[in-house]
mmCIF file of N, CA and C in Angstrom:
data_model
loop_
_atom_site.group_PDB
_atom_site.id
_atom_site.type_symbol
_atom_site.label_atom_id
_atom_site.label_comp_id
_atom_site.label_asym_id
_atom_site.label_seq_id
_atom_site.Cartn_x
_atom_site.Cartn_y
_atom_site.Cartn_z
ATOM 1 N N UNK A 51 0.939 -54.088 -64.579
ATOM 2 C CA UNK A 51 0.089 -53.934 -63.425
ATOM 3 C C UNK A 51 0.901 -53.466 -62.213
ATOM 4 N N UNK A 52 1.986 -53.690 -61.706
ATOM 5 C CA UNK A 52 3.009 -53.376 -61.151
ATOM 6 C C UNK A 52 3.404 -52.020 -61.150
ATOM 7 N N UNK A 53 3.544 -51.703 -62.279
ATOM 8 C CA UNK A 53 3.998 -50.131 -62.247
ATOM 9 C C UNK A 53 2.723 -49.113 -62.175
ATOM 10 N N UNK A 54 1.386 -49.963 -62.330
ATOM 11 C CA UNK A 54 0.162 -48.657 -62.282
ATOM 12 C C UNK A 54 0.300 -48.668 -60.554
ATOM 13 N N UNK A 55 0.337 -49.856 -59.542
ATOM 14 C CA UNK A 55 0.444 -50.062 -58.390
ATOM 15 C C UNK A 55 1.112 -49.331 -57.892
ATOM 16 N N UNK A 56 2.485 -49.341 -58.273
ATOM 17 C CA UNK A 56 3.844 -48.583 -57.747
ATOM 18 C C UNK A 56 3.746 -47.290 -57.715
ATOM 19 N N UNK A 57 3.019 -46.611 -59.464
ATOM 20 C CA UNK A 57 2.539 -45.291 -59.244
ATOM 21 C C UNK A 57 1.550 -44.745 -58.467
ATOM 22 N N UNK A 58 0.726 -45.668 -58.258
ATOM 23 C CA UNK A 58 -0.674 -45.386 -57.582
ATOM 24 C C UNK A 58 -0.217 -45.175 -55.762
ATOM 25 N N UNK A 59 0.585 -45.637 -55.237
ATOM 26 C CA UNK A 59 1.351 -45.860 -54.183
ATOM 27 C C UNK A 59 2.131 -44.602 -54.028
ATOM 28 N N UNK A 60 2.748 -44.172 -55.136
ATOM 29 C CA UNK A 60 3.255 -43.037 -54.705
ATOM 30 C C UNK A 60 2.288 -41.618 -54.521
ATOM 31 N N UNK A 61 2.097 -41.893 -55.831
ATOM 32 C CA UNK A 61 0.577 -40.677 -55.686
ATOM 33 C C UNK A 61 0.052 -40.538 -54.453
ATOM 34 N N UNK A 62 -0.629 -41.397 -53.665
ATOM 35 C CA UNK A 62 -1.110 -41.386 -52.362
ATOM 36 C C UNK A 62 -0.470 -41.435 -51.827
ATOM 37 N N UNK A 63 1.221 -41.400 -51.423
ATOM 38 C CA UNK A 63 1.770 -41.378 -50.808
ATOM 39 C C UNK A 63 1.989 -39.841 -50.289
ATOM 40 N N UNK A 64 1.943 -39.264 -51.699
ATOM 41 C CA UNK A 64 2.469 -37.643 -52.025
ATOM 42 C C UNK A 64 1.454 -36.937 -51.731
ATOM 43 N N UNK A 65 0.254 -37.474 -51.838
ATOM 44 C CA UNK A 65 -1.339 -36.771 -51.191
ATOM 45 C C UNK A 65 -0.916 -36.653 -49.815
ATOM 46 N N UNK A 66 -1.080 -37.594 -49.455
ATOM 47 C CA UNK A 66 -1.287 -37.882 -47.534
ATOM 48 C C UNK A 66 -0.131 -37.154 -47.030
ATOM 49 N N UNK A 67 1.083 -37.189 -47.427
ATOM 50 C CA UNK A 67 1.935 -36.088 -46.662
ATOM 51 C C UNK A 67 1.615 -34.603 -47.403
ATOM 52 N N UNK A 68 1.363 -34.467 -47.998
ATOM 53 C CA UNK A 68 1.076 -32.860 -48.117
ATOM 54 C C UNK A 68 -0.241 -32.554 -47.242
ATOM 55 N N UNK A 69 -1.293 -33.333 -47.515
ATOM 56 C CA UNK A 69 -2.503 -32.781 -47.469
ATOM 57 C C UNK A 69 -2.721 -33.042 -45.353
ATOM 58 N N UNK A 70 -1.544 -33.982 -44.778
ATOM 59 C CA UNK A 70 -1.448 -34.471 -43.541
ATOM 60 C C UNK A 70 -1.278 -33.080 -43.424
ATOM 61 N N UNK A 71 -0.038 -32.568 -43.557
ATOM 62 C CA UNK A 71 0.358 -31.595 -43.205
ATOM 63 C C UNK A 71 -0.156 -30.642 -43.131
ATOM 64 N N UNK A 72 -1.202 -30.208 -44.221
ATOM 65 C CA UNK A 72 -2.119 -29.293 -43.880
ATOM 66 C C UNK A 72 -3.314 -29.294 -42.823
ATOM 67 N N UNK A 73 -3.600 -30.200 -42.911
ATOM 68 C CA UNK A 73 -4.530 -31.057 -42.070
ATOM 69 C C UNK A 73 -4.240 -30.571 -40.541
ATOM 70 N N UNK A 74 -2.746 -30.935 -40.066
ATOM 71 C CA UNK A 74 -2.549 -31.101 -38.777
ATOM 72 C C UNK A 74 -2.153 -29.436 -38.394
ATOM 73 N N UNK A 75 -1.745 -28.173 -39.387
ATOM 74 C CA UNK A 75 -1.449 -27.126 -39.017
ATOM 75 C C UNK A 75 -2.503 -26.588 -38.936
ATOM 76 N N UNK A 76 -3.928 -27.145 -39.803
ATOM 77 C CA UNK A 76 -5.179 -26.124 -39.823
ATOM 78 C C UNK A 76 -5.826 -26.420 -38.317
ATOM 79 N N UNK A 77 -5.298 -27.687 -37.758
ATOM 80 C CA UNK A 77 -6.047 -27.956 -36.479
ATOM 81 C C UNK A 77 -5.207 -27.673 -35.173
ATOM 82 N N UNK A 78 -4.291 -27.374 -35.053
ATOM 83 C CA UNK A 78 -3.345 -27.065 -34.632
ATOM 84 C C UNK A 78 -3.209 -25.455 -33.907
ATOM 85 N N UNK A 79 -3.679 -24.998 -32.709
ATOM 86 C CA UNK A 79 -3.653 -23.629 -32.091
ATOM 87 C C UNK A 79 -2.323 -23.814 -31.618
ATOM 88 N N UNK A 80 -2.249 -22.165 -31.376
ATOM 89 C CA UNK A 80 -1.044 -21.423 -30.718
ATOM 90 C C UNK A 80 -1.575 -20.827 -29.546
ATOM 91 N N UNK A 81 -2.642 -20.537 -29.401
ATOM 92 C CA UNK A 81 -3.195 -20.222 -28.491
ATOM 93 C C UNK A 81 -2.905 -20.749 -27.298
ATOM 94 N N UNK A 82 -2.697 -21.563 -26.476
ATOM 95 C CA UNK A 82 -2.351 -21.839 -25.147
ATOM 96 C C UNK A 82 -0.782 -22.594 -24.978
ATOM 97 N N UNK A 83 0.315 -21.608 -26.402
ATOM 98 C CA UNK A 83 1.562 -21.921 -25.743
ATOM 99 C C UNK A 83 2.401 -20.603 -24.863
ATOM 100 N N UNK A 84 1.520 -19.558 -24.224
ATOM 101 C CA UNK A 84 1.892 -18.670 -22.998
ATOM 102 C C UNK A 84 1.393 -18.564 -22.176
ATOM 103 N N UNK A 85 0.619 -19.816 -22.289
ATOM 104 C CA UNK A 85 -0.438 -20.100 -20.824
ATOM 105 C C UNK A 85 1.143 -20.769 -19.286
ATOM 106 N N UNK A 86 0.367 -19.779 -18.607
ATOM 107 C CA UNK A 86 1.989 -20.377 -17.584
ATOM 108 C C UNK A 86 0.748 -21.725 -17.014
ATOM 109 N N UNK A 87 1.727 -22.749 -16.916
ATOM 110 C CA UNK A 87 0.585 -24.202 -17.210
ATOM 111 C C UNK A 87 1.192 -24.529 -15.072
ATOM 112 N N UNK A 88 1.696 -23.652 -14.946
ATOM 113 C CA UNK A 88 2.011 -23.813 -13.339
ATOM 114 C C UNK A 88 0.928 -23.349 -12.339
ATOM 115 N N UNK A 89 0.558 -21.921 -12.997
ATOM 116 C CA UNK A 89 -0.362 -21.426 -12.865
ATOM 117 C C UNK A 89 -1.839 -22.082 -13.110
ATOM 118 N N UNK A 90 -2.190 -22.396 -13.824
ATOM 119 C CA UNK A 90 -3.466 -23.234 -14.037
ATOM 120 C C UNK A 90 -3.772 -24.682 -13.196
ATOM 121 N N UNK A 91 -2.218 -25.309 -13.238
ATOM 122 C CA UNK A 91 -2.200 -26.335 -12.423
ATOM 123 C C UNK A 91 -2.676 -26.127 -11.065
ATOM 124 N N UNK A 92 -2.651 -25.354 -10.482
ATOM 125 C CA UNK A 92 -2.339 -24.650 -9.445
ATOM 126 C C UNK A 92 -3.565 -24.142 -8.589
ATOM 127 N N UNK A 93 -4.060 -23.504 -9.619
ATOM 128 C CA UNK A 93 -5.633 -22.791 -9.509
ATOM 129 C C UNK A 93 -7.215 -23.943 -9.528
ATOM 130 N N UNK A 94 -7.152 -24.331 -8.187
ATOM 131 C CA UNK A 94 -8.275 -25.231 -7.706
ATOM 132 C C UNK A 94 -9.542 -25.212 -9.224
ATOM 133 N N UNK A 95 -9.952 -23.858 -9.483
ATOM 134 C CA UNK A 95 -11.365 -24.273 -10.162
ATOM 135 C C UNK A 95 -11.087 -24.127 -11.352
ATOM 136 N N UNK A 96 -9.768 -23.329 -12.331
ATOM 137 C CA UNK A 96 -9.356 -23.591 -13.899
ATOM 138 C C UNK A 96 -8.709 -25.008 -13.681
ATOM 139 N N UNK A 97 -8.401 -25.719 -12.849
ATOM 140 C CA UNK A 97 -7.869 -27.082 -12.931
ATOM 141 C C UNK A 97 -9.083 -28.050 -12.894
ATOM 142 N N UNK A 98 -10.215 -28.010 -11.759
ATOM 143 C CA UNK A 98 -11.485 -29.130 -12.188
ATOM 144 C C UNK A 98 -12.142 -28.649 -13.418
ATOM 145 N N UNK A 99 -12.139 -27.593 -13.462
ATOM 146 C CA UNK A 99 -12.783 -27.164 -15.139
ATOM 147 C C UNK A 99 -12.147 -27.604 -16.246
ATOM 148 N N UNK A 100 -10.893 -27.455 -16.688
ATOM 149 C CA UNK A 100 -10.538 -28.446 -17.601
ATOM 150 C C UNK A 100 -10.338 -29.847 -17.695
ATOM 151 N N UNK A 101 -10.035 -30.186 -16.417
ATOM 152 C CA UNK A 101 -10.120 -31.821 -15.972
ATOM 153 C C UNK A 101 -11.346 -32.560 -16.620
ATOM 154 N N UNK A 102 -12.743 -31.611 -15.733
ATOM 155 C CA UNK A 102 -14.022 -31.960 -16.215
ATOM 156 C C UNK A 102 -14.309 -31.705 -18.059
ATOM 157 N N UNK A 103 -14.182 -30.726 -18.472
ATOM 158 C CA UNK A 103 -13.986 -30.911 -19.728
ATOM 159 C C UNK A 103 -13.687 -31.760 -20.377
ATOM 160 N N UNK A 104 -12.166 -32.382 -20.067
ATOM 161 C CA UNK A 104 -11.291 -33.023 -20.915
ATOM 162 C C UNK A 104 -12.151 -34.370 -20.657
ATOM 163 N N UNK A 105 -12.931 -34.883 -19.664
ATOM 164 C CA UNK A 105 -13.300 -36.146 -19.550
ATOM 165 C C UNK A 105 -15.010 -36.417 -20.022
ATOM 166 N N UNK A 106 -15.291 -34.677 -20.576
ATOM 167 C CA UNK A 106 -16.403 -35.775 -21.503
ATOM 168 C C UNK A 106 -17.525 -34.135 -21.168
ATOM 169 N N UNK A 107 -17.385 -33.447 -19.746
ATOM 170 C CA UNK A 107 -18.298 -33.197 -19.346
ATOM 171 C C UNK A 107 -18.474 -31.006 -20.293
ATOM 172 N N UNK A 108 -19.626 -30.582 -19.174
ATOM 173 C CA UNK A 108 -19.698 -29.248 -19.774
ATOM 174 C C UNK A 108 -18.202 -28.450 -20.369
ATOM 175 N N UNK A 109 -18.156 -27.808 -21.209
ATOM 176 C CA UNK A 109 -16.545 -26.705 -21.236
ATOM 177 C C UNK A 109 -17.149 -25.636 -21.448
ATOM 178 N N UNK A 110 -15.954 -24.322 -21.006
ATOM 179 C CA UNK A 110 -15.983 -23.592 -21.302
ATOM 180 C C UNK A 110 -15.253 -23.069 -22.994
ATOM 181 N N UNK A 111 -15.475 -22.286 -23.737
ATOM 182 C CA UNK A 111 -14.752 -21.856 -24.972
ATOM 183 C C UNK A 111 -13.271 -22.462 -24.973
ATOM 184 N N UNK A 112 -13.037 -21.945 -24.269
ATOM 185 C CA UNK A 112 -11.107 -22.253 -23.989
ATOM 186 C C UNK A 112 -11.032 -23.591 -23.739
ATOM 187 N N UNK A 113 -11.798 -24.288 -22.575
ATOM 188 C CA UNK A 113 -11.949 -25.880 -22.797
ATOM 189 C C UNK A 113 -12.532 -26.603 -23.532
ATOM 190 N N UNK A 114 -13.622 -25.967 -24.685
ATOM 191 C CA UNK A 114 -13.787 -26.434 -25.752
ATOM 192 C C UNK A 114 -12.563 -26.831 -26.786
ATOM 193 N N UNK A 115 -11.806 -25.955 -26.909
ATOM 194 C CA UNK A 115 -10.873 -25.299 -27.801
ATOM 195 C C UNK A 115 -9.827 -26.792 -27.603
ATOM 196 N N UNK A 116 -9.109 -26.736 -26.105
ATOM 197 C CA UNK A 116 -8.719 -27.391 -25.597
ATOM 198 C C UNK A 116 -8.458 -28.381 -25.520
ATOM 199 N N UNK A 117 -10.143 -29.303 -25.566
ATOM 200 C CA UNK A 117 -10.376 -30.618 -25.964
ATOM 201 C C UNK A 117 -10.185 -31.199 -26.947
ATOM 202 N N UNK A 118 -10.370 -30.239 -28.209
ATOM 203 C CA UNK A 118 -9.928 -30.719 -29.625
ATOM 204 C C UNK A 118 -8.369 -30.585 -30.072
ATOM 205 N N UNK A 119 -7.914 -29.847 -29.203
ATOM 206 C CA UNK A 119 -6.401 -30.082 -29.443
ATOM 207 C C UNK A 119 -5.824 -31.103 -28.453
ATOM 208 N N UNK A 120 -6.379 -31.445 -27.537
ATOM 209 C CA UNK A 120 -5.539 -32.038 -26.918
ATOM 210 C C UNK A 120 -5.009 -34.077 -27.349
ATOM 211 N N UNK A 121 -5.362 -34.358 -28.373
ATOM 212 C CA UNK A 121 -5.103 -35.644 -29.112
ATOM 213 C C UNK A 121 -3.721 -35.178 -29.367
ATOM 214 N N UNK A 122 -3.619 -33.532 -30.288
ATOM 215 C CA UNK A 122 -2.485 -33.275 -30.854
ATOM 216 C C UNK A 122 -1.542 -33.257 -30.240
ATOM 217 N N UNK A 123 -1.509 -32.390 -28.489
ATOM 218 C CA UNK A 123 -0.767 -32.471 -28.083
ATOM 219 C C UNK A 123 0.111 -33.402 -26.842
ATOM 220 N N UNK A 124 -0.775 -34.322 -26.898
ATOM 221 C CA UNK A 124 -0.355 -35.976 -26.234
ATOM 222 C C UNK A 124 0.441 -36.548 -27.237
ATOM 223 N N UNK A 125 0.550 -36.462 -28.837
ATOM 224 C CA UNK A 125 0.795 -37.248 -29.421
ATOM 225 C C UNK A 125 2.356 -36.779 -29.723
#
């Protein structure tokens, strides 16, 4: 019983990092790493627009986009 455990443990072990990995590159944009983020900071109404976004409210495409990456890139 031990060794079906031990195997069964690895198996899912060997799932979850492969399939993580795919997981986190399929969700994962490139899209806003040449955004100059000084610039946006900066800019009164692309700054309440993603603010507002990020906290629940209307987005635009790009702050759609945005919102779903942004777990990834806090973490």
């Amino acid at each position: 019983m031990l060794k079906f455990k031990l195997t069964l443990l690895v198996m899912a072990s060997a799932f979850f990092s492969v399939d993580g990995g795919k997981l986190y590159k399929d969700r994962y944009t490139t899209k806003f790493d040449k955004i100059d983020l000084d610039e946006a900071l900066n800019n009164q109404r692309l700054f309440e627009s993603y603010l507002k976004c990020l906290m629940g409210d209307k987005c635009s495409p790009d702050g759609y986009e945005l919102r779903g990456t942004y777990p990834i890139l806090t973490s």
